[in-house]
Every structure is written in C-alpha cells, then in structure tokens.
Short mmCIF file of C-alpha atoms in Angstrom, two decimals:
data_model
loop_
_atom_site.label_atom_id
_atom_site.label_comp_id
_atom_site.label_asym_id
_atom_site.label_seq_id
_atom_site.Cartn_x
_atom_site.Cartn_y
_atom_site.Cartn_z
CA MET A 26 61.35 45.19 10.47
CA LYS A 27 62.76 45.82 6.84
CA ASN A 28 61.78 49.52 6.61
CA GLN A 29 63.73 52.89 6.71
CA TYR A 30 64.63 52.39 10.50
CA PHE A 31 66.28 49.13 10.11
CA LYS A 32 69.63 50.76 10.68
CA THR A 33 68.41 52.63 13.58
CA ALA A 34 66.88 49.58 15.30
CA SER A 35 70.20 47.65 14.59
CA GLY A 36 72.13 50.43 16.63
CA MET A 37 69.66 50.06 19.52
CA TYR A 38 69.90 46.41 19.61
CA ILE A 39 73.69 46.40 19.54
CA ASN A 40 73.38 48.72 22.63
CA TYR A 41 71.38 45.96 24.52
CA PHE A 42 73.52 43.06 23.49
CA LEU A 43 76.43 45.02 25.00
CA LEU A 44 74.16 45.70 28.04
CA GLY A 45 73.60 42.02 28.43
CA MET A 46 77.33 41.77 29.15
CA VAL A 47 77.39 44.77 31.30
CA ASN A 48 74.67 43.20 33.51
CA ILE A 49 76.85 40.35 34.52
CA ILE A 50 80.35 41.91 33.89
CA LEU A 51 81.07 42.64 37.64
CA ALA A 52 79.95 39.38 39.12
CA SER A 53 81.92 37.47 36.35
CA ASN A 54 85.05 39.25 37.07
CA MET A 55 84.71 39.21 40.77
CA PRO A 56 88.15 37.57 41.59
CA SER A 57 89.99 40.07 39.71
CA LEU A 58 88.12 43.07 40.99
CA THR A 59 88.16 41.96 44.72
CA GLU A 60 91.96 41.56 44.32
CA GLN A 61 92.35 45.07 42.67
CA TRP A 62 90.28 46.86 45.38
CA ASP A 63 91.34 44.52 48.30
CA THR A 64 87.58 43.89 48.92
CA ASP A 65 85.35 40.84 49.07
CA SER A 66 82.12 39.44 47.33
CA THR A 67 80.11 41.46 49.42
CA GLY A 68 81.71 44.62 48.32
CA ILE A 69 81.21 43.81 44.51
CA SER A 70 77.57 42.98 45.37
CA TYR A 71 77.22 46.51 46.41
CA LEU A 72 78.71 47.80 43.18
CA ILE A 73 76.23 45.98 41.38
CA ALA A 74 73.60 47.31 43.60
CA ALA A 75 74.81 50.91 42.87
CA ILE A 76 74.05 50.13 39.20
CA GLY A 77 70.38 49.62 40.26
CA ILE A 78 70.43 52.66 42.47
CA GLY A 79 71.62 54.73 39.56
CA ARG A 80 68.82 53.45 37.43
CA LEU A 81 66.38 54.08 40.20
CA LEU A 82 67.26 57.52 40.80
CA THR A 83 67.19 58.81 37.17
CA TYR A 84 64.39 56.71 35.40
CA GLY A 85 61.77 59.35 36.07
CA LEU A 86 63.98 62.32 34.70
CA SER A 87 65.28 60.14 31.71
CA GLY A 88 61.47 59.45 30.70
CA VAL A 89 60.68 63.23 30.86
CA LEU A 90 63.91 64.28 28.95
CA SER A 91 62.97 61.69 26.40
CA ASP A 92 59.64 63.26 25.66
CA LYS A 93 61.08 66.81 25.62
CA PHE A 94 64.24 66.29 23.77
CA GLY A 95 63.63 63.15 21.66
CA ARG A 96 64.98 59.60 21.74
CA LYS A 97 68.06 60.02 19.82
CA PRO A 98 70.02 62.30 22.13
CA LEU A 99 69.35 60.05 25.17
CA ILE A 100 70.53 56.88 23.30
CA MET A 101 73.74 58.61 22.11
CA VAL A 102 74.45 59.95 25.60
CA SER A 103 73.75 56.47 27.20
CA SER A 104 76.39 54.88 24.97
CA VAL A 105 79.01 57.45 25.96
CA ILE A 106 78.33 57.11 29.63
CA MET A 107 78.35 53.32 29.50
CA GLY A 108 81.66 53.37 27.72
CA VAL A 109 83.14 55.48 30.29
CA PHE A 110 81.77 52.96 32.96
CA LEU A 111 83.42 50.02 31.13
CA ILE A 112 86.68 51.96 30.72
CA GLY A 113 86.66 53.35 34.23
CA ILE A 114 86.26 49.98 36.23
CA PRO A 115 89.37 48.20 35.40
CA PHE A 116 91.29 51.29 35.87
CA SER A 117 89.81 52.59 38.98
CA PRO A 118 92.56 52.91 41.58
CA THR A 119 90.03 52.74 44.60
CA TYR A 120 86.86 51.18 45.24
CA GLU A 121 85.14 54.47 45.88
CA MET A 122 85.92 55.63 42.37
CA ALA A 123 84.55 52.36 41.16
CA PHE A 124 81.40 52.85 43.04
CA LEU A 125 80.96 56.17 41.20
CA PHE A 126 81.40 54.47 37.83
CA ALA A 127 78.73 51.92 38.81
CA LEU A 128 76.18 54.82 39.29
CA LEU A 129 77.26 56.16 35.99
CA ALA A 130 76.28 52.67 34.51
CA GLY A 131 72.81 52.88 36.15
CA ILE A 132 72.30 56.37 34.70
CA SER A 133 73.22 55.22 31.32
CA ASN A 134 70.76 52.32 31.43
CA SER A 135 67.91 54.43 32.61
CA ALA A 136 68.67 56.86 29.60
CA MET A 137 68.99 53.86 27.17
CA ASP A 138 65.72 52.43 28.27
CA ALA A 139 63.83 55.90 28.15
CA GLY A 140 65.15 56.39 24.59
CA THR A 141 65.00 52.94 23.15
CA TYR A 142 61.58 51.67 24.21
CA PRO A 143 59.49 54.68 22.93
CA ALA A 144 61.53 54.94 19.73
CA LEU A 145 60.87 51.16 18.82
CA THR A 146 57.12 51.52 19.29
CA GLU A 147 57.21 54.68 17.15
CA MET A 148 59.20 52.96 14.30
CA PHE A 149 57.32 49.85 14.35
CA PRO A 150 53.70 50.89 15.82
CA GLU A 151 52.08 47.73 14.35
CA SER A 152 54.70 45.42 15.86
CA ALA A 153 55.52 47.28 19.07
CA GLY A 154 55.68 43.98 21.02
CA SER A 155 57.96 42.01 18.91
CA ALA A 156 59.98 45.04 18.70
CA SER A 157 60.34 45.54 22.37
CA VAL A 158 60.81 41.93 23.31
CA MET A 159 63.90 41.55 20.91
CA VAL A 160 65.66 43.94 23.38
CA LYS A 161 65.39 41.09 25.80
CA ALA A 162 66.82 38.71 23.18
CA PHE A 163 69.72 40.61 22.33
CA GLY A 164 70.47 41.10 26.00
CA SER A 165 70.33 37.52 26.70
CA LEU A 166 72.58 36.72 23.86
CA GLY A 167 75.28 39.22 25.03
CA ALA A 168 74.97 37.52 28.50
CA THR A 169 75.55 34.18 27.02
CA ILE A 170 78.85 35.14 25.09
CA LEU A 171 80.61 37.25 27.77
CA PRO A 172 81.50 34.28 29.87
CA PHE A 173 83.43 32.58 26.69
CA ILE A 174 85.19 36.06 26.44
CA ILE A 175 86.32 35.73 30.00
CA LEU A 176 87.32 32.17 29.53
CA PHE A 177 89.47 32.97 26.45
CA LEU A 178 91.06 35.76 28.47
CA THR A 179 91.88 33.63 31.49
CA THR A 180 93.06 30.67 29.57
CA ASN A 181 95.63 32.90 27.85
CA GLN A 182 96.64 34.95 30.58
CA LEU A 183 95.46 38.26 29.21
CA PHE A 184 94.48 41.40 31.06
CA TYR A 185 90.93 40.88 32.49
CA GLY A 186 90.04 44.33 31.79
CA PHE A 187 89.69 43.45 27.82
CA ALA A 188 86.33 41.99 28.77
CA PHE A 189 85.45 45.76 29.64
CA LEU A 190 87.43 47.50 26.99
CA VAL A 191 86.06 45.78 23.84
CA PRO A 192 82.56 46.39 24.47
CA ALA A 193 83.39 50.02 25.72
CA VAL A 194 84.99 50.45 21.98
CA ILE A 195 81.89 49.08 20.50
CA TYR A 196 79.63 51.36 22.38
CA PHE A 197 81.58 54.33 21.24
CA MET A 198 81.44 53.10 17.58
CA ASN A 199 77.88 52.32 17.79
CA MET A 200 77.19 55.66 18.97
CA PHE A 201 78.11 57.07 15.49
CA LEU A 202 75.79 54.64 13.94
CA VAL A 203 73.09 55.91 15.86
CA MET A 204 74.11 59.36 15.25
CA SER A 205 73.71 58.90 11.51
CA ALA A 206 70.66 57.18 11.80
CA SER A 207 67.14 58.35 11.17
CA PHE A 208 64.52 58.49 13.94
CA PRO A 209 60.74 59.26 13.41
CA SER A 210 59.96 63.09 13.54
CA LYS A 211 58.10 63.71 16.92
CA PHE A 212 55.31 65.36 15.29
CA LYS A 213 54.89 62.86 12.49
CA ALA A 214 55.08 60.15 15.34
CA VAL A 215 52.33 61.69 17.24
CA SER A 216 50.24 62.35 14.36
CA LYS A 217 50.49 58.95 12.90
CA GLU A 218 49.76 57.29 16.33
CA GLU A 219 46.80 59.50 16.93
CA ASP A 220 45.37 58.04 13.74
CA LEU A 221 46.22 54.49 14.82
CA HIS A 222 45.18 54.76 18.33
CA SER A 223 41.91 56.84 17.72
CA ASN A 224 40.78 53.96 15.59
CA ARG A 225 41.86 51.23 18.20
CA PHE A 226 40.46 52.36 21.40
CA ILE A 227 36.66 52.97 21.82
CA THR A 228 36.98 54.66 25.38
CA GLU A 229 39.40 56.66 27.18
CA ARG A 230 42.41 54.99 28.85
CA LYS A 231 42.67 55.53 32.70
CA PHE A 232 46.07 56.04 34.26
CA TRP A 233 45.11 55.34 37.72
CA SER A 234 43.39 51.97 36.75
CA GLU A 235 45.19 50.06 33.88
CA GLY A 236 48.16 52.42 34.03
CA VAL A 237 49.00 51.43 37.93
CA ALA A 238 48.12 47.76 37.33
CA LEU A 239 50.98 47.96 34.56
CA ILE A 240 53.29 49.74 37.12
CA ILE A 241 52.70 46.61 39.32
CA ILE A 242 53.41 44.19 36.51
CA GLY A 243 56.73 46.03 35.81
CA PHE A 244 57.64 45.36 39.68
CA THR A 245 56.37 41.73 39.61
CA SER A 246 57.99 40.81 36.37
CA THR A 247 61.37 42.12 37.56
CA ALA A 248 60.85 40.56 41.09
CA LEU A 249 60.16 36.97 39.72
CA PHE A 250 63.40 36.59 37.44
CA THR A 251 65.35 38.50 40.13
CA VAL A 252 64.39 35.72 42.80
CA SER A 253 64.99 32.88 40.20
CA GLN A 254 68.59 34.23 39.07
CA ILE A 255 69.78 34.72 42.71
CA TRP A 256 68.30 31.65 44.57
CA LEU A 257 67.92 28.76 42.09
CA PRO A 258 71.44 27.40 42.57
CA SER A 259 71.15 27.71 46.25
CA PHE A 260 67.71 25.83 46.15
CA GLY A 261 69.28 23.01 43.98
CA GLN A 262 72.09 22.42 46.55
CA GLU A 263 70.18 22.83 49.97
CA VAL A 264 66.80 21.25 48.96
CA ALA A 265 67.30 19.14 45.94
CA GLY A 266 70.65 17.87 47.19
CA MET A 267 72.65 18.84 43.95
CA GLN A 268 76.31 19.17 43.62
CA SER A 269 77.53 22.84 43.38
CA SER A 270 78.55 22.38 39.70
CA SER A 271 75.23 21.25 38.76
CA ALA A 272 73.35 23.68 40.65
CA ILE A 273 75.03 26.25 38.82
CA LYS A 274 74.01 24.60 35.51
CA LEU A 275 70.44 25.67 36.63
CA LEU A 276 71.30 29.31 35.57
CA SER A 277 72.29 27.97 32.22
CA TYR A 278 69.07 26.00 31.69
CA TYR A 279 67.16 29.32 32.90
CA SER A 280 69.17 31.46 30.25
CA VAL A 281 68.39 28.99 27.53
CA GLY A 282 64.67 29.04 28.37
CA SER A 283 64.77 32.85 28.27
CA LEU A 284 66.39 33.22 25.03
CA ILE A 285 64.03 30.61 23.26
CA SER A 286 61.21 32.18 24.64
CA VAL A 287 61.74 35.65 23.50
CA LEU A 288 62.70 34.45 20.19
CA LEU A 289 59.46 32.75 19.84
CA LEU A 290 57.52 35.81 21.15
CA SER A 291 59.24 37.87 18.55
CA ILE A 292 57.54 35.57 15.87
CA LEU A 293 54.20 35.03 17.39
CA LEU A 294 53.37 38.58 18.71
CA ASN A 295 50.86 40.30 16.85
CA LYS A 296 50.27 37.60 14.33
CA TRP A 297 48.91 35.03 16.72
CA ILE A 298 48.82 36.38 20.16
CA LYS A 299 48.83 40.03 21.65
CA PRO A 300 51.10 41.16 24.53
CA VAL A 301 48.19 41.47 27.03
CA THR A 302 47.66 37.62 26.71
CA VAL A 303 51.44 36.94 27.25
CA ILE A 304 51.71 39.06 30.29
CA LEU A 305 48.76 37.06 31.84
CA LEU A 306 49.78 33.59 30.45
CA TYR A 307 53.40 33.86 31.57
CA PRO A 308 53.07 34.56 35.40
CA MET A 309 50.57 31.73 35.46
CA ILE A 310 53.24 29.38 33.98
CA THR A 311 55.93 30.71 36.47
CA LEU A 312 53.25 30.14 39.33
CA LEU A 313 52.80 26.33 38.24
CA THR A 314 56.44 25.78 37.83
CA VAL A 315 57.19 27.13 41.26
CA ILE A 316 54.72 24.92 42.83
CA ILE A 317 56.26 22.03 41.04
CA ILE A 318 59.59 22.97 42.34
CA LEU A 319 58.56 23.14 45.89
CA THR A 320 56.62 19.84 45.59
CA ILE A 321 58.90 17.81 43.79
CA HIS A 322 62.63 17.95 45.13
CA SER A 323 64.31 16.36 42.17
CA PRO A 324 67.28 17.24 40.41
CA ILE A 325 65.93 16.34 37.06
CA VAL A 326 62.49 18.01 37.62
CA LEU A 327 64.45 21.11 39.04
CA SER A 328 66.62 21.27 35.90
CA ILE A 329 63.37 21.15 33.54
CA SER A 330 61.54 23.69 35.86
CA SER A 331 64.48 26.00 35.48
CA PHE A 332 64.06 26.00 31.75
CA PHE A 333 60.23 26.93 32.01
CA LEU A 334 61.17 29.55 34.75
CA GLY A 335 63.60 31.18 32.28
CA ALA A 336 60.74 31.13 29.51
CA SER A 337 58.08 32.28 31.62
CA THR A 338 59.79 35.16 33.17
CA ALA A 339 61.35 36.48 29.82
CA GLY A 340 60.12 39.43 28.01
CA ILE A 341 57.33 40.40 30.47
CA PHE A 342 58.97 43.65 31.23
CA GLN A 343 59.41 44.62 27.76
CA LEU A 344 55.98 43.82 26.90
CA THR A 345 54.74 45.70 29.88
CA ILE A 346 56.47 48.83 28.71
CA ALA A 347 55.05 48.28 25.10
CA ILE A 348 51.44 47.89 26.42
CA MET A 349 51.99 51.08 28.44
CA THR A 350 53.22 53.05 25.66
CA GLU A 351 50.57 51.90 23.38
CA LEU A 352 47.78 53.01 25.91
CA PHE A 353 49.55 56.30 26.94
CA TRP A 354 51.36 57.24 23.60
CA ARG A 355 51.43 60.84 24.03
CA LYS A 356 53.91 60.65 27.11
CA LYS A 357 55.94 57.37 26.04
CA GLY A 358 59.16 58.37 27.51
CA THR A 359 57.52 59.43 30.83
CA VAL A 360 55.42 56.18 31.23
CA THR A 361 58.40 54.11 30.38
CA GLY A 362 60.45 55.81 33.00
CA ILE A 363 57.62 55.05 35.55
CA VAL A 364 57.40 51.40 34.64
CA ALA A 365 61.24 51.11 34.74
CA THR A 366 61.28 52.63 38.05
CA ALA A 367 59.06 50.11 39.56
CA SER A 368 61.24 47.37 37.94
CA SER A 369 64.34 49.04 39.51
CA PHE A 370 62.65 49.01 42.99
CA ALA A 371 62.06 45.33 42.52
CA SER A 372 65.79 44.80 41.60
CA VAL A 373 66.97 46.71 44.81
CA ILE A 374 64.45 45.48 47.10
CA LEU A 375 64.15 41.76 46.26
CA PRO A 376 67.71 40.66 47.07
CA ILE A 377 67.30 42.46 50.51
CA ALA A 378 64.12 40.84 51.20
CA THR A 379 64.95 37.42 50.04
CA GLY A 380 68.23 37.60 51.82
CA LEU A 381 66.37 38.36 55.18
CA ILE A 382 64.19 35.24 54.49
CA ALA A 383 67.17 33.04 53.67
CA LYS A 384 68.67 34.16 57.14
CA SER A 385 65.58 33.21 58.96
CA GLY A 386 65.74 29.59 57.98
CA ASP A 387 64.29 27.23 55.14
CA ILE A 388 65.02 28.75 51.72
CA SER A 389 61.84 27.06 50.31
CA HIS A 390 60.20 30.10 51.83
CA ILE A 391 61.84 32.26 49.40
CA PHE A 392 60.01 30.41 46.64
CA LEU A 393 56.73 30.53 48.71
CA PHE A 394 57.32 34.33 48.69
CA ASP A 395 57.82 33.86 44.75
CA CYS A 396 54.43 32.16 44.64
CA PHE A 397 52.85 35.39 46.26
CA ILE A 398 54.68 37.57 43.80
CA ALA A 399 53.45 35.56 40.92
CA THR A 400 49.71 35.79 42.19
CA ILE A 401 49.88 39.57 42.41
CA GLY A 402 51.27 39.77 38.92
CA ILE A 403 48.57 37.26 37.48
CA LEU A 404 45.71 39.55 39.33
CA ALA A 405 47.17 42.86 37.83
CA ALA A 406 47.63 41.20 34.48
CA ALA A 407 44.01 39.76 34.47
CA PHE A 408 42.82 43.37 35.12
CA VAL A 409 44.82 44.82 32.31
CA TYR A 410 43.61 42.01 30.08
CA TYR A 411 39.99 42.76 31.02
CA ARG A 412 40.42 46.62 30.57
CA TYR A 413 42.35 46.17 27.26
CA LYS A 414 39.39 44.24 25.97
CA LYS A 415 36.95 46.78 27.00
CA LEU A 416 39.12 49.59 25.44
CA THR A 417 39.48 48.14 22.18
CA GLN A 418 37.04 47.67 19.24
CA HIS A 419 38.17 44.02 18.73
CA GLN A 420 36.37 41.44 21.10
CA THR A 421 39.42 39.12 21.13
CA ILE A 422 42.87 39.49 22.51
CA PHE A 423 44.22 36.85 20.05
CA ASN A 424 44.70 37.93 16.36
CA HIS A 425 43.80 35.39 13.88
CA GLY A 426 45.15 37.34 11.04
#
C-alpha cells in the first residue's frame, strides 16, 4: 500500500480505529450513562439499537450519494457527525436527546462505509480484499484499547466523558487529514477499472444471481458474529458451568481470534488466496466450531472454540463488499449500501430473535439457530465461488503467484 494514496488510506483507517471504540462505548460506560439519565441497562440497549436503526435507514441513500458526489465528501461528513455524537452523549441532559445522538452515529457509520469501502477498492484495485479487511483489523484494535482507557479514567476518578471526548477530537482532526488527502478521480478510476475488469471477466455479471447471494452473505456474516458476541458468555455460564468472570473472558478470546485472523488475511489475500475462497471456508469453520461447542460442554473446549469463532467470523463482511464492488464496479457506493443494509438488518433482527429463543428455554437452541445461519451462508458462498470461477478467465480461485 506504499503508493500515492497512503495518506488517504491512513485517514480512513484512523476513522475505523475510532469506530471500533464507538461500537462498544455505550455498553462499556453503562453504569455512568444509566445514572446520568435515570434509566437501566435495557434503556442503554435501546440506544445501541438506535445506532443500528440509523445505519439501516440511511445505507441505501449513502451509497447513492457516494456514487454521485464522490467518496471524500461522505467520509468528511461522517467524521463531523460522529464527533457530534461523541460530544453529545456525555452532555445530553435527557435520554431522548441521547437517542437522537445515537441515530446520528448510525447515519455517520453508513456514510463512512459508503465512502470508505469503494475508495479503498479504487485506490488499491489489485489488493482490494486486503485493503478492505484491514478496516476490520483497525476496528478490532480500537475495541481492544477502549476498555483500558475507561479503566484509567475510573482508577483516577476522572470524568467518564473523556472516553467520548478524546475520540471526538481525533475525529475532527482526522477530518482535516482526509480533506487534504488525494482521492482517485472518478473518471480515471472508472477508466482504469474498465480495463482491469474487462480482462478479468469473460461473461457478464448478474446482480440477481451472484449479487443476491452476496447480499445474503452480508446478512449471515453479521448474524454469525452478532450471535457469538451476545450469547457466548451466557452459554459458558448456563451450559458449560463457568463462573461469570471466566465466561466474560470468552469474548476476549473471541476478540484475539478476530484480530489475528484479519491480520493474517491482510497478508494472505490475493498473494495466496482469493476473497471468494475465504467467504466459503470461514463459515465452514464457524459451523464446525459451533457443532463442537454444542457437543462438548467443557470450559477449556469453549475457550478454544471462542478463539476460532472470532477468527472465522472476522472480515467476511468486508470481503463480501470487496467482491461485490469488484463484480459491480460501476456502482460501488450503491452496492456497498445494499450489502451494508443487509448487514444492518442482521444487527437489528438477530438480538431480538435470539432473545425470544432464549426466553423459550434452552440457550443451546440459539447456537442450533446459529448452525442454520452458517449453513445458509455456506450455500450462498458456494454459489458465489462457482459463479466467480465461471466469470473469470482464471480456472482457479487460489493464486500461486
């Protein structure tokens, strides 16, 4: 990635490093926020859901705007809006005002995605998979660091809002970095990719076949990691008999697996393996891991399995977008918005659906449902794998250099 767009890519990755913090910042500050607005944990969960709703309602529009006005304006606007959210939450006098700020965070997230993913594929067309999956790596890194910041603030009895205000300041500063950075000219990018893709594909892509299959993967990929992140600790306690503190650590193992996985993918993609192979292989690993979890109720096995769950659910959403924008490159922003909308549906629907399953009885049924989702993802990925092989001149999905 050492080319003329290194500065631009750095600015976008900084945004996602901070977004990794934003994704867990409300849940991580739940005690302070519940006291501030005289609410409970359910109220904070509704705020988190509001972020998902903001994304869901605006992804389609953000994608169209990205194609019409370019990537840079959306990325800059997303930084400003996210900064407003981060400043607004700790100073919101009412819960209702905080809810509006949460919606803004979702709107910012959709604009950021619709601008960033297409921009990365245009800057690095030969390594779009690696460039896209690094978004997940920086997000995971941010999510890993935030708890230490909160611990520092708590230990030193400092205002909890600093955990919001510091990322807000960085977002505003980073906006100026992005403002001064160069992006590919829309016409040059299209012309370059016309040459690239006309040589790569030997038949016409079909949105209603491989496009729809990729949208399904956008849903299932998000659904799989949503289920794991919500229910792994509960499963550890109720089924494997783990103590609460040990069960919570399962999420740490999950996060470590996720981070290692995306770092490896950033190295391996395109040199040795193609994104279409990963989106097929990873759900298979997820399905096998969940079956092991359901079969062997051992804390040690569950701890190891959590690592593999994190590894096998990481980066699939980003790679799905990379493949989608490769196949339908003339409308990168639009198709990114469509896949991301499917992902948002999963982030809103899965917590509700699995919550209903949990109320009905055995929590193991949630992971049986997870097996069903993984199977759907595998079938969709197998179809994409088959179609991609038919579309490309190369007869193999692996790259031997």
